[in-house]
Amino acid sequence: MPSVKVGLSRDDLVMRAGVVLLAGLLLVMVGLPLWSLLAKGFQDQDGRFVGLTNYVSYFSTPALFNSALNSLHVAAVSTVIVVPLAFLYAYALTRTVLPLRWLFQGISLIPIFAPSLLPGLALIYLFGTQGFFKALLGGGSIYGFDGIVIAQVFYCFPHATLILVTALATADARLYEAADALGASKLRVFFTVTLPGAKYGLISAALVVFTLVMTDFGIAKVIGGNFNVLATDVYKQVIGQQNFSMGAVVGMVLLAPAALAFVVDRLVQRKQVALLTARAVPLVPTPKPGRDFLATLFCTVVAIGILAILGMAIWGSLIKYWPYNLSLTLDNYDFAKVDANGWDSYWNSVEMAVGAAFFGTALTFTGAWLTEKTRGFYAMRSVVQLLAFLPMAVPGLVLGLGYIFFFNAPGNPLGFLYATMGILMVNTVAHFYTVGHLTATTALKQIDPEFESVSASLKVPIWRTFGRVTAPICLPSILDIAIYLFVNAMTTVSSVIFLYAPDTKLASVAAVNIEEAGTTAAAAALCVVIVLTSAAVKIVHLLADRFLLDRLQAWRRR
């Protein structure tokens, strides 16, 4: 009997068409802008091909090349400081009996809600030319290398802590029981059981911190002084000198270490194995007064440091005229006095963040669903996966610069987006796409494929199953993606610094401009407003998790 060839079902065709459309969208959002940036580095100001001339000029200019060395130096030192601090803090949260654990965990997340320039502004109030504790520097200056490192420690600490809390939370109590039975000392257990179990988390945390420091713009702009780094060099070449070709070259140099760190992280993650098996016994910390006291003391000191920087920024925003008139006022929150946009910049940020959250969440979750649930079509799905992971390795400044060259190119039919709120939303979603994609993929992998099989057998269209089954089951993850995009859209500086128009200026960008004009108090006030907005949205999210989703997801406990 001849074999019968079964064609693709209507659902399969719809899914494949969706994957092709997704690939096209990601190509426009990520791939083509980066290609335009790469091409610009081989052209002169008039668009003529000049080969490697721009790169030769860059590496033969000592001031520019030294910026790359400065960036590497700052990133390395910051990583060496942040990772051990975050590891000890995460260890205290997960492996000791810590009073008010929820409070310490919440305080550690505060820097996530702030633009990166906030710690720089706070340090100016503390140790600047007229700082509160200027005398402690012994004639030194906070502007430059030291200031950047201190501010980066504040900014990067929560990112490393989140990774390491996850790494340390998965531990098998049987390993520690066996070590105790064999009479191993606590120090030996730490180096032979605890550290090896968390090594992949430590490597990931180090690479994340290194990349964040290398690519951050806000801190170096505010407190860098004459200490140039790659991020500020890109800004100076593009905004200061209008040298787009050299800006593209510096952008590609900035991309290299970030991309390398991402590749190393991916290779390390492939070697990671499950630490918690079906027979594992979860490790529950037991009270030990000496250890618990030291852990509490350490967490208290770190928490005070975080609150001191945030508190200093808040106080500075409420002072009439630092340091001569320390009486309190709300005049610094009248942004119309220092910026033509006034409060409009803040409302622009809210509008952009809400738009990015809705558009980005719909795109990332639907895109992950298409990639995960489409049968066959391996080549196109692999292209989508590559484009979905690419933004993680691309600094915001580099992506923003690529958007200039691509969307502003003559003849581009998408040029109508340039200098609009739309391009800011698209850029923000593209910049933070990878984390949302990974979150959605993780949630979708937890759903039994039998749901789709049963739906297919009952002739239920797959998009109806998506709307009635898949999306409701994954609702907590969908909200997590939305909040992640909203907070990052409110706080981002580097990815949008090149793309705003006078009527679409964002609060984070306005804060940079206001600080650049010398009105530090107003810049601090705008940063405080961003922090309060981001924190308020996160609190609403937590309440929704606690009350609303607790009811909607009640079936999980049956």
mmCIF file with all atom_site columns, C-alpha atoms in Angstrom, residues 91 95 175-180 183-196:
data_model
loop_
_atom_site.group_PDB
_atom_site.id
_atom_site.type_symbol
_atom_site.label_atom_id
_atom_site.label_alt_id
_atom_site.label_comp_id
_atom_site.label_asym_id
_atom_site.label_entity_id
_atom_site.label_seq_id
_atom_site.pdbx_PDB_ins_code
_atom_site.Cartn_x
_atom_site.Cartn_y
_atom_site.Cartn_z
_atom_site.occupancy
_atom_site.B_iso_or_equiv
_atom_site.pdbx_formal_charge
_atom_site.auth_seq_id
_atom_site.auth_comp_id
_atom_site.auth_asym_id
_atom_site.auth_atom_id
_atom_site.pdbx_PDB_model_num
ATOM 1  C CA . TYR A 1 91  ? 23.914 33.598 51.981 1.00 0.00 ? 91  TYR A CA 1
ATOM 2  C CA . ARG A 1 95  ? 21.205 29.969 54.855 1.00 0.00 ? 95  ARG A CA 1
ATOM 3  C CA . LEU A 1 175 ? 25.090 16.752 51.507 1.00 0.00 ? 175 LEU A CA 1
ATOM 4  C CA . TYR A 1 176 ? 25.440 18.806 54.685 1.00 0.00 ? 176 TYR A CA 1
ATOM 5  C CA . GLU A 1 177 ? 24.280 15.918 56.855 1.00 0.00 ? 177 GLU A CA 1
ATOM 6  C CA . ALA A 1 178 ? 26.895 13.670 55.249 1.00 0.00 ? 178 ALA A CA 1
ATOM 7  C CA . ALA A 1 179 ? 29.589 16.291 55.820 1.00 0.00 ? 179 ALA A CA 1
ATOM 8  C CA . ASP A 1 180 ? 28.619 16.578 59.495 1.00 0.00 ? 180 ASP A CA 1
ATOM 9  C CA . GLY A 1 183 ? 33.316 15.350 60.877 1.00 0.00 ? 183 GLY A CA 1
ATOM 10 C CA . ALA A 1 184 ? 34.146 17.992 58.273 1.00 0.00 ? 184 ALA A CA 1
ATOM 11 C CA . SER A 1 185 ? 34.734 21.485 59.646 1.00 0.00 ? 185 SER A CA 1
ATOM 12 C CA . LYS A 1 186 ? 32.335 24.290 58.780 1.00 0.00 ? 186 LYS A CA 1
ATOM 13 C CA . LEU A 1 187 ? 35.027 25.999 56.720 1.00 0.00 ? 187 LEU A CA 1
ATOM 14 C CA . ARG A 1 188 ? 35.689 22.850 54.718 1.00 0.00 ? 188 ARG A CA 1
ATOM 15 C CA . VAL A 1 189 ? 31.963 22.297 54.144 1.00 0.00 ? 189 VAL A CA 1
ATOM 16 C CA . PHE A 1 190 ? 31.709 25.849 52.851 1.00 0.00 ? 190 PHE A CA 1
ATOM 17 C CA . PHE A 1 191 ? 34.537 25.374 50.321 1.00 0.00 ? 191 PHE A CA 1
ATOM 18 C CA . THR A 1 192 ? 33.637 21.822 49.272 1.00 0.00 ? 192 THR A CA 1
ATOM 19 C CA . VAL A 1 193 ? 29.815 21.903 49.293 1.00 0.00 ? 193 VAL A CA 1
ATOM 20 C CA . THR A 1 194 ? 28.419 25.446 49.413 1.00 0.00 ? 194 THR A CA 1
ATOM 21 C CA . LEU A 1 195 ? 30.729 27.204 46.954 1.00 0.00 ? 195 LEU A CA 1
ATOM 22 C CA . PRO A 1 196 ? 30.730 24.408 44.322 1.00 0.00 ? 196 PRO A CA 1
#
